[in-house]
Amino acid sequence: MNIFIFLIDFIIIIKCILAQNDNNEECIVVNELLKDCSLNDCCQDKRIICSNNHIINIYSTDYYLIPPEIEKIAHLKSLSLYKNYSPISIPPELGNLTNLEYICLYGKYLTGSLPPELGNLSNLEDLIISGGQLTDSIPSSFGYLSKLKKLILSSNYLSGNIPSELGNLLNLESLNLADNNLSGPIPLELGNLKQLKILDLSYNNISGIILPELENLSKLKALDLSKNNLIGSIPPELGNLSNLEKLDLSNNNLTGPIPPELGKLTKLKTLILSNNNLSGSIPKEVKKLNIKLHTSNNPLLKTKSGINKTVLIIILITIGISIIISVLVLTYIRAKNRIKNGNRRGNNMLSYSTTTSTSVSQQNTTLCSKSTNDGN
C-alpha cells in the first residue's frame, strides 16, 4: 500500500516537473501540495489568493503532503489545510516563511513532531495544529512567537511539560492544549499572559496545584482544567477573575471547601466541580449566582439539604440492609421459639396421656377387684 502511494506521488512529481515551463516556481510547489498539475496559472484557482503575482494565501480542504519546497513561497501569509489522506509530517522549512501570519493544519494523518523552527515565524498571529497524531513535546522556541494571539495544539499526542517559555507570549488571547498527554505542573509563567481570554488544559495528565497566580489573567473568560491530576484546594484568588464565564475543575483530586470568593464571579455562567474530593457545604455566596452548578460525586460535600446525595444513598441502602437483616433475624428467632414451644407442648400432652391411661387402668383394676369380691 505504501509503495503504491509512493509511486503515485512520484508520477505526480514528474508530471509537475515536466509542466515547469507552464508554471512559475510557486505554482509548482502548490501543485505538488494539492496533487494537481492541471493548473497553468495557480492564481486562478479558488483555493489560492495571489498578490502581485505571488501566492499569499493557500486554503484547501484536501491536501496530500507539505513539501519542503514550500519555503519557496516566500510571500505566503496564510496557510490553511484541513484534510489529509496519508501520513504527513510538518517540514522544518515551514519555519523559513517569515511572512506567515496564520497557520491552520488539521488532519488525523499529521504525524511526527512539531518543528522547533516554527519559532522563527516572528509575524505569526495564529498557530493551529489540531486533530492529528503529533508526538513529542511542545518546542520551547514557541516562546519567541511574540505576536502570537492564538495557540491551539489540541487533540494530538503531545507529551512532556508545558514549556515555561509560553509565558513570554504577552499578546496571547487563546491557549488550547487540551486532549494530549501533557504532564507536570502548570507553569508559574502562565500568570504573565494578561491578554488571555481562553485557557484550556483539559484532558491531560497535568499534576500539582492550581496556581493562585492565575488571578493575574484578568481578561480570562473560560478556564478549563478538567480531567487532570490536580491536587490541593481551589485557590480563593480565582474569585478575582471578574470576566470569567466558565470554570471547569472537574475530574481532578481537589480537596477542601469551595471558596466563598467564587461568589464574586458575577459574569459566571457555568461552574463545574464534579468528581473531586471537595468537602464542607456550598457557600451561600455561590448559591446566589445565577449559574449552572455541577458538584456531583464529591462524597464529603454537603448539598442544600445538608448532606450529599451520594452519602444519602449510601445511608439509605445501609439502613435498608439493616432492616432486612433485622427482620430475617427476628423471623428466625420466632420460628425457633415456635419449634421449642411445640416440643414442650408435645411432651406435656404425652405426659398427660400416660397419666390418664394409668389412672384409667387403676380404676379398671379396682372395678375388677370389686367385681370379684362381690362375686365371692
CSV table of C-alpha atoms in Angstrom, one decimal:
chain,number,residue,atom,x,y,z
A,1,MET,CA,0.0,0.0,0.0
A,2,ASN,CA,2.8,2.4,0.9
A,3,ILE,CA,4.7,1.5,-2.3
A,4,PHE,CA,1.5,2.2,-4.3
A,5,ILE,CA,1.1,5.7,-2.7
A,6,PHE,CA,4.8,6.4,-3.3
A,7,LEU,CA,4.5,5.5,-7.0
A,8,ILE,CA,1.5,7.8,-7.3
A,9,ASP,CA,3.4,10.6,-5.6
A,10,PHE,CA,6.5,10.0,-7.8
A,11,ILE,CA,4.4,10.1,-11.0
A,12,ILE,CA,2.7,13.4,-10.0
A,13,ILE,CA,6.0,15.0,-9.1
A,14,ILE,CA,7.5,14.0,-12.5
A,15,LYS,CA,4.4,15.4,-14.3
A,16,CYS,CA,4.8,18.7,-12.3
A,17,ILE,CA,8.5,18.9,-13.2
A,18,LEU,CA,7.6,18.4,-16.9
A,19,ALA,CA,5.0,21.2,-16.6
A,20,GLN,CA,7.5,23.6,-15.2
A,21,ASN,CA,7.6,25.6,-18.4
A,22,ASP,CA,4.0,26.4,-18.0
A,23,ASN,CA,4.0,27.3,-14.3
A,24,ASN,CA,6.1,29.6,-12.2
A,25,GLU,CA,8.1,28.2,-9.3
A,26,GLU,CA,5.5,28.9,-6.6
A,27,CYS,CA,2.7,27.2,-8.6
A,28,ILE,CA,4.9,24.0,-9.0
A,29,VAL,CA,5.1,23.8,-5.2
A,30,VAL,CA,1.3,24.3,-4.8
A,31,ASN,CA,0.6,21.7,-7.5
A,32,GLU,CA,2.7,19.2,-5.5
A,33,LEU,CA,0.9,20.2,-2.3
A,34,LEU,CA,-2.5,19.6,-3.8
A,35,LYS,CA,-1.5,16.9,-6.2
A,36,ASP,CA,-2.9,18.8,-9.1
A,37,CYS,CA,-0.8,19.6,-12.1
A,38,SER,CA,-3.6,20.9,-14.3
A,39,LEU,CA,-3.2,24.5,-13.1
A,40,ASN,CA,-1.3,26.5,-15.7
A,41,ASP,CA,-1.9,29.6,-13.5
A,42,CYS,CA,-2.5,28.6,-9.9
A,43,CYS,CA,-3.5,32.2,-9.0
A,44,GLN,CA,-6.8,31.4,-10.9
A,45,ASP,CA,-7.6,28.6,-8.6
A,46,LYS,CA,-10.2,29.3,-5.9
A,47,ARG,CA,-8.0,27.8,-3.2
A,48,ILE,CA,-5.2,30.3,-3.9
A,49,ILE,CA,-5.0,34.0,-3.4
A,50,CYS,CA,-2.2,35.9,-5.1
A,51,SER,CA,-1.0,39.5,-4.9
A,52,ASN,CA,1.5,41.0,-7.4
A,53,ASN,CA,1.7,37.6,-9.0
A,54,HIS,CA,2.8,36.0,-5.7
A,55,ILE,CA,0.9,33.5,-3.7
A,56,ILE,CA,-0.1,34.9,-0.3
A,57,ASN,CA,-2.9,32.6,0.8
A,58,ILE,CA,-3.5,28.8,0.4
A,59,TYR,CA,-6.8,27.4,1.6
A,60,SER,CA,-7.7,23.8,0.9
A,61,THR,CA,-9.9,21.1,2.4
A,62,ASP,CA,-7.8,18.5,0.8
A,63,TYR,CA,-4.0,18.1,0.8
A,64,TYR,CA,-1.6,15.3,0.4
A,65,LEU,CA,1.8,16.5,1.6
A,66,ILE,CA,3.6,19.6,2.7
A,67,PRO,CA,6.8,19.5,0.6
A,68,PRO,CA,10.0,21.1,2.0
A,69,GLU,CA,9.9,23.3,-1.2
A,70,ILE,CA,7.1,25.2,0.4
A,71,GLU,CA,9.8,27.6,1.6
A,72,LYS,CA,9.9,28.9,-2.0
A,73,ILE,CA,6.5,30.6,-1.5
A,74,ALA,CA,8.3,33.4,0.3
A,75,HIS,CA,5.3,35.8,0.3
A,76,LEU,CA,2.9,33.4,1.9
A,77,LYS,CA,0.9,34.9,4.7
A,78,SER,CA,-1.8,32.3,5.4
A,79,LEU,CA,-1.7,28.5,5.1
A,80,SER,CA,-4.9,26.6,5.9
A,81,LEU,CA,-5.0,22.8,5.2
A,82,TYR,CA,-7.9,20.8,6.6
A,83,LYS,CA,-7.9,17.2,5.4
A,84,ASN,CA,-5.2,14.8,4.5
A,85,TYR,CA,-5.2,11.3,3.2
A,86,SER,CA,-1.8,9.8,4.1
A,87,PRO,CA,0.8,10.3,6.8
A,88,ILE,CA,2.2,13.8,6.6
A,89,SER,CA,4.9,15.4,8.7
A,90,ILE,CA,5.4,19.1,9.1
A,91,PRO,CA,8.7,20.1,7.4
A,92,PRO,CA,11.2,22.3,9.3
A,93,GLU,CA,11.4,24.5,6.1
A,94,LEU,CA,8.0,25.9,7.0
A,95,GLY,CA,9.8,27.9,9.6
A,96,ASN,CA,11.5,29.9,6.9
A,97,LEU,CA,8.3,31.6,5.7
A,98,THR,CA,8.7,34.6,8.0
A,99,ASN,CA,5.8,36.5,6.4
A,100,LEU,CA,3.3,33.9,7.7
A,101,GLU,CA,0.7,35.3,9.9
A,102,TYR,CA,-1.7,32.4,10.0
A,103,ILE,CA,-1.2,28.6,10.1
A,104,CYS,CA,-4.0,26.1,10.4
A,105,LEU,CA,-3.2,22.4,9.9
A,106,TYR,CA,-5.9,19.8,10.7
A,107,GLY,CA,-5.9,16.1,9.8
A,108,LYS,CA,-5.8,12.8,11.5
A,109,TYR,CA,-2.7,11.7,9.5
A,110,LEU,CA,-0.5,14.5,10.7
A,111,THR,CA,2.5,12.7,12.2
A,112,GLY,CA,5.9,13.3,13.6
A,113,SER,CA,6.7,16.2,15.9
A,114,LEU,CA,6.4,20.0,16.0
A,115,PRO,CA,9.5,21.5,14.3
A,116,PRO,CA,11.3,23.9,16.6
A,117,GLU,CA,11.9,26.0,13.5
A,118,LEU,CA,8.3,27.3,13.7
A,119,GLY,CA,9.6,29.5,16.5
A,120,ASN,CA,11.2,31.6,13.8
A,121,LEU,CA,7.9,32.9,12.4
A,122,SER,CA,8.1,36.3,14.1
A,123,ASN,CA,5.0,37.6,12.3
A,124,LEU,CA,2.7,34.6,13.2
A,125,GLU,CA,-0.5,35.5,15.0
A,126,ASP,CA,-2.4,32.2,14.9
A,127,LEU,CA,-0.9,28.8,15.1
A,128,ILE,CA,-3.5,26.0,15.0
A,129,ILE,CA,-2.3,22.4,14.6
A,130,SER,CA,-5.0,20.0,15.8
A,131,GLY,CA,-6.7,16.6,15.4
A,132,GLY,CA,-3.5,14.8,14.4
A,133,GLN,CA,-1.1,12.2,15.7
A,134,LEU,CA,1.8,14.6,16.6
A,135,THR,CA,4.0,13.3,19.4
A,136,ASP,CA,7.0,14.6,21.5
A,137,SER,CA,7.0,17.8,23.4
A,138,ILE,CA,6.0,21.4,22.6
A,139,PRO,CA,9.1,23.2,21.5
A,140,SER,CA,10.3,25.9,23.9
A,141,SER,CA,11.1,28.0,20.8
A,142,PHE,CA,7.4,28.8,20.5
A,143,GLY,CA,8.1,31.3,23.3
A,144,TYR,CA,9.7,33.5,20.6
A,145,LEU,CA,6.4,34.0,18.7
A,146,SER,CA,5.9,37.4,20.2
A,147,LYS,CA,2.9,38.4,18.0
A,148,LEU,CA,1.0,35.2,18.6
A,149,LYS,CA,-2.6,35.6,19.7
A,150,LYS,CA,-3.9,32.1,19.3
A,151,LEU,CA,-2.1,28.8,20.1
A,152,ILE,CA,-4.2,25.7,19.6
A,153,LEU,CA,-2.4,22.3,19.7
A,154,SER,CA,-5.4,20.3,20.9
A,155,SER,CA,-6.3,16.6,20.2
A,156,ASN,CA,-2.8,15.3,19.4
A,157,TYR,CA,-0.4,13.0,21.4
A,158,LEU,CA,1.9,15.7,22.7
A,159,SER,CA,3.8,14.8,25.9
A,160,GLY,CA,6.2,16.3,28.4
A,161,ASN,CA,5.8,19.5,30.4
A,162,ILE,CA,4.2,22.7,29.2
A,163,PRO,CA,7.1,25.0,28.3
A,164,SER,CA,7.5,27.9,30.7
A,165,GLU,CA,8.6,30.0,27.7
A,166,LEU,CA,4.9,30.2,26.7
A,167,GLY,CA,4.7,32.8,29.4
A,168,ASN,CA,6.6,35.2,27.1
A,169,LEU,CA,3.6,35.3,24.7
A,170,LEU,CA,2.3,38.5,26.1
A,171,ASN,CA,-0.2,39.0,23.2
A,172,LEU,CA,-1.7,35.6,23.5
A,173,GLU,CA,-5.5,35.6,23.8
A,174,SER,CA,-6.3,31.8,23.4
A,175,LEU,CA,-4.2,28.9,24.7
A,176,ASN,CA,-5.7,25.4,24.0
A,177,LEU,CA,-3.5,22.4,24.7
A,178,ALA,CA,-6.5,20.1,25.5
A,179,ASP,CA,-6.6,16.4,24.8
A,180,ASN,CA,-3.0,15.5,24.8
A,181,ASN,CA,-0.6,13.6,27.1
A,182,LEU,CA,1.0,16.6,28.7
A,183,SER,CA,2.3,16.2,32.3
A,184,GLY,CA,4.0,18.1,35.0
A,185,PRO,CA,2.7,21.2,36.8
A,186,ILE,CA,1.1,24.3,35.4
A,187,PRO,CA,4.0,26.7,34.7
A,188,LEU,CA,4.0,29.7,37.0
A,189,GLU,CA,4.9,31.9,34.0
A,190,LEU,CA,1.4,31.4,32.5
A,191,GLY,CA,0.3,34.0,35.0
A,192,ASN,CA,2.0,36.6,32.8
A,193,LEU,CA,-0.5,36.2,30.0
A,194,LYS,CA,-2.7,39.1,30.9
A,195,GLN,CA,-4.4,39.3,27.5
A,196,LEU,CA,-5.5,35.7,27.7
A,197,LYS,CA,-9.3,35.1,27.3
A,198,ILE,CA,-9.3,31.3,27.0
A,199,LEU,CA,-7.1,28.8,28.8
A,200,ASP,CA,-7.9,25.1,28.1
A,201,LEU,CA,-5.6,22.4,29.5
A,202,SER,CA,-8.2,19.8,30.0
A,203,TYR,CA,-7.8,16.0,29.3
A,204,ASN,CA,-4.1,15.8,30.1
A,205,ASN,CA,-2.0,14.4,32.9
A,206,ILE,CA,-1.1,17.7,34.5
A,207,SER,CA,-0.3,17.4,38.2
A,208,GLY,CA,0.4,19.8,41.1
A,209,ILE,CA,-1.8,22.6,42.3
A,210,ILE,CA,-4.0,25.3,40.7
A,211,LEU,CA,-1.8,28.3,40.8
A,212,PRO,CA,-3.1,31.4,42.7
A,213,GLU,CA,-1.1,33.4,40.2
A,214,LEU,CA,-3.9,32.7,37.6
A,215,GLU,CA,-5.7,35.6,39.2
A,216,ASN,CA,-3.5,37.8,37.1
A,217,LEU,CA,-5.4,36.7,33.9
A,218,SER,CA,-7.9,39.5,34.4
A,219,LYS,CA,-9.4,39.1,30.9
A,220,LEU,CA,-10.0,35.4,31.2
A,221,LYS,CA,-13.5,34.2,30.1
A,222,ALA,CA,-13.0,30.5,30.1
A,223,LEU,CA,-10.8,28.3,32.3
A,224,ASP,CA,-10.9,24.6,31.8
A,225,LEU,CA,-8.5,22.4,33.9
A,226,SER,CA,-10.8,19.3,33.9
A,227,LYS,CA,-9.6,15.7,33.5
A,228,ASN,CA,-6.2,16.1,35.0
A,229,ASN,CA,-4.4,15.0,38.2
A,230,LEU,CA,-4.5,18.3,40.1
A,231,ILE,CA,-4.4,18.3,43.9
A,232,GLY,CA,-4.8,20.7,46.7
A,233,SER,CA,-7.6,23.2,47.2
A,234,ILE,CA,-9.3,25.6,44.9
A,235,PRO,CA,-7.5,28.9,45.4
A,236,PRO,CA,-9.8,31.8,46.5
A,237,GLU,CA,-7.8,34.0,44.2
A,238,LEU,CA,-9.8,32.7,41.3
A,239,GLY,CA,-12.6,34.8,42.6
A,240,ASN,CA,-10.7,37.8,41.2
A,241,LEU,CA,-11.3,36.7,37.6
A,242,SER,CA,-14.1,39.2,37.2
A,243,ASN,CA,-14.7,38.4,33.5
A,244,LEU,CA,-14.9,34.6,33.9
A,245,GLU,CA,-17.9,33.0,32.3
A,246,LYS,CA,-16.9,29.3,32.6
A,247,LEU,CA,-14.9,27.5,35.2
A,248,ASP,CA,-14.4,23.7,34.9
A,249,LEU,CA,-12.2,22.0,37.5
A,250,SER,CA,-14.0,18.6,37.4
A,251,ASN,CA,-12.4,15.2,37.4
A,252,ASN,CA,-9.3,16.0,39.5
A,253,ASN,CA,-8.2,15.2,43.1
A,254,LEU,CA,-9.1,18.6,44.6
A,255,THR,CA,-9.8,18.7,48.3
A,256,GLY,CA,-11.1,21.3,50.8
A,257,PRO,CA,-14.0,23.6,50.7
A,258,ILE,CA,-15.4,25.6,47.8
A,259,PRO,CA,-14.1,29.2,48.4
A,260,PRO,CA,-16.9,31.7,49.0
A,261,GLU,CA,-14.8,34.1,46.9
A,262,LEU,CA,-16.2,32.4,43.8
A,263,GLY,CA,-19.4,34.2,44.6
A,264,LYS,CA,-17.7,37.4,43.3
A,265,LEU,CA,-17.8,36.0,39.7
A,266,THR,CA,-20.9,37.9,38.7
A,267,LYS,CA,-20.4,37.1,35.0
A,268,LEU,CA,-20.0,33.3,35.6
A,269,LYS,CA,-22.5,31.1,33.7
A,270,THR,CA,-21.1,27.6,34.4
A,271,LEU,CA,-19.3,26.2,37.3
A,272,ILE,CA,-18.3,22.5,37.2
A,273,LEU,CA,-16.6,21.0,40.2
A,274,SER,CA,-17.9,17.4,40.0
A,275,ASN,CA,-15.8,14.3,40.6
A,276,ASN,CA,-13.4,15.6,43.2
A,277,ASN,CA,-13.0,15.2,46.9
A,278,LEU,CA,-14.3,18.6,48.0
A,279,SER,CA,-15.8,19.0,51.5
A,280,GLY,CA,-17.9,21.3,53.5
A,281,SER,CA,-21.0,23.0,52.1
A,282,ILE,CA,-21.7,25.1,49.0
A,283,PRO,CA,-21.2,28.7,50.1
A,284,LYS,CA,-24.2,30.9,50.2
A,285,GLU,CA,-22.3,33.4,48.0
A,286,VAL,CA,-22.1,30.8,45.3
A,287,LYS,CA,-25.7,29.7,45.7
A,288,LYS,CA,-26.8,33.3,44.9
A,289,LEU,CA,-25.2,33.2,41.5
A,290,ASN,CA,-27.5,32.5,38.5
A,291,ILE,CA,-25.3,29.7,37.1
A,292,LYS,CA,-25.3,26.1,36.1
A,293,LEU,CA,-23.6,24.4,39.0
A,294,HIS,CA,-22.3,20.9,38.9
A,295,THR,CA,-21.0,19.4,42.2
A,296,SER,CA,-21.9,15.7,41.9
A,297,ASN,CA,-19.6,12.9,43.1
A,298,ASN,CA,-17.9,14.9,45.9
A,299,PRO,CA,-18.8,12.4,48.8
A,300,LEU,CA,-17.9,14.8,51.6
A,301,LEU,CA,-19.6,17.9,50.1
A,302,LYS,CA,-23.0,18.8,51.6
A,303,THR,CA,-25.9,19.7,49.4
A,304,LYS,CA,-28.6,22.2,50.2
A,305,SER,CA,-30.5,19.5,52.1
A,306,GLY,CA,-27.4,19.3,54.4
A,307,ILE,CA,-25.9,16.1,53.0
A,308,ASN,CA,-24.5,14.9,49.7
A,309,LYS,CA,-26.8,12.8,47.6
A,310,THR,CA,-24.2,10.1,47.3
A,311,VAL,CA,-23.8,9.9,51.0
A,312,LEU,CA,-27.6,9.9,51.5
A,313,ILE,CA,-28.0,7.0,49.1
A,314,ILE,CA,-25.3,5.0,50.9
A,315,ILE,CA,-27.0,5.7,54.2
A,316,LEU,CA,-30.4,4.7,52.9
A,317,ILE,CA,-29.0,1.5,51.4
A,318,THR,CA,-27.3,0.7,54.7
A,319,ILE,CA,-30.5,1.3,56.7
A,320,GLY,CA,-32.5,-0.8,54.2
A,321,ILE,CA,-30.0,-3.7,54.5
A,322,SER,CA,-30.0,-3.4,58.3
A,323,ILE,CA,-33.8,-3.6,58.4
A,324,ILE,CA,-33.9,-6.6,56.1
A,325,ILE,CA,-31.3,-8.4,58.3
A,326,SER,CA,-33.2,-7.5,61.5
A,327,VAL,CA,-36.4,-8.9,60.0
A,328,LEU,CA,-34.7,-12.1,59.0
A,329,VAL,CA,-33.1,-12.5,62.5
A,330,LEU,CA,-36.4,-11.9,64.2
A,331,THR,CA,-38.2,-14.3,61.9
A,332,TYR,CA,-35.6,-16.9,62.6
A,333,ILE,CA,-35.8,-16.4,66.4
A,334,ARG,CA,-39.6,-16.6,66.3
A,335,ALA,CA,-39.5,-19.7,64.2
A,336,LYS,CA,-37.0,-21.3,66.6
A,337,ASN,CA,-39.2,-20.4,69.6
A,338,ARG,CA,-42.2,-21.9,68.0
A,339,ILE,CA,-40.4,-25.1,67.4
A,340,LYS,CA,-39.3,-25.2,71.1
A,341,ASN,CA,-42.8,-24.4,72.3
A,342,GLY,CA,-44.2,-27.1,70.0
A,343,ASN,CA,-41.8,-29.7,71.5
A,344,ARG,CA,-42.7,-28.7,75.1
A,345,ARG,CA,-46.5,-28.9,74.4
A,346,GLY,CA,-46.0,-32.3,72.8
A,347,ASN,CA,-44.1,-33.6,75.8
A,348,ASN,CA,-46.9,-32.3,78.2
A,349,MET,CA,-49.5,-34.0,76.1
A,350,LEU,CA,-47.6,-37.2,76.2
A,351,SER,CA,-47.2,-37.0,80.0
A,352,TYR,CA,-50.9,-36.2,80.4
A,353,SER,CA,-51.9,-39.1,78.2
A,354,THR,CA,-49.7,-41.5,80.1
A,355,THR,CA,-51.1,-40.3,83.5
A,356,THR,CA,-54.6,-40.6,82.3
A,357,SER,CA,-54.0,-44.0,80.9
A,358,THR,CA,-52.5,-45.2,84.2
A,359,SER,CA,-55.4,-43.7,86.2
A,360,VAL,CA,-57.9,-45.4,83.9
A,361,SER,CA,-56.0,-48.7,84.3
A,362,GLN,CA,-56.0,-48.4,88.0
A,363,GLN,CA,-59.7,-47.6,88.0
A,364,ASN,CA,-60.4,-50.6,85.8
A,365,THR,CA,-58.3,-52.8,88.2
A,366,THR,CA,-60.2,-51.6,91.2
A,367,LEU,CA,-63.5,-52.2,89.4
A,368,CYS,CA,-62.5,-55.8,88.6
A,369,SER,CA,-61.4,-56.3,92.1
A,370,LYS,CA,-64.7,-55.0,93.4
A,371,SER,CA,-66.5,-57.2,90.9
A,372,THR,CA,-64.5,-60.2,92.1
A,373,ASN,CA,-65.2,-59.5,95.8
A,374,ASP,CA,-68.8,-59.0,95.1
A,375,GLY,CA,-68.9,-62.4,93.4
A,376,ASN,CA,-67.4,-64.1,96.4
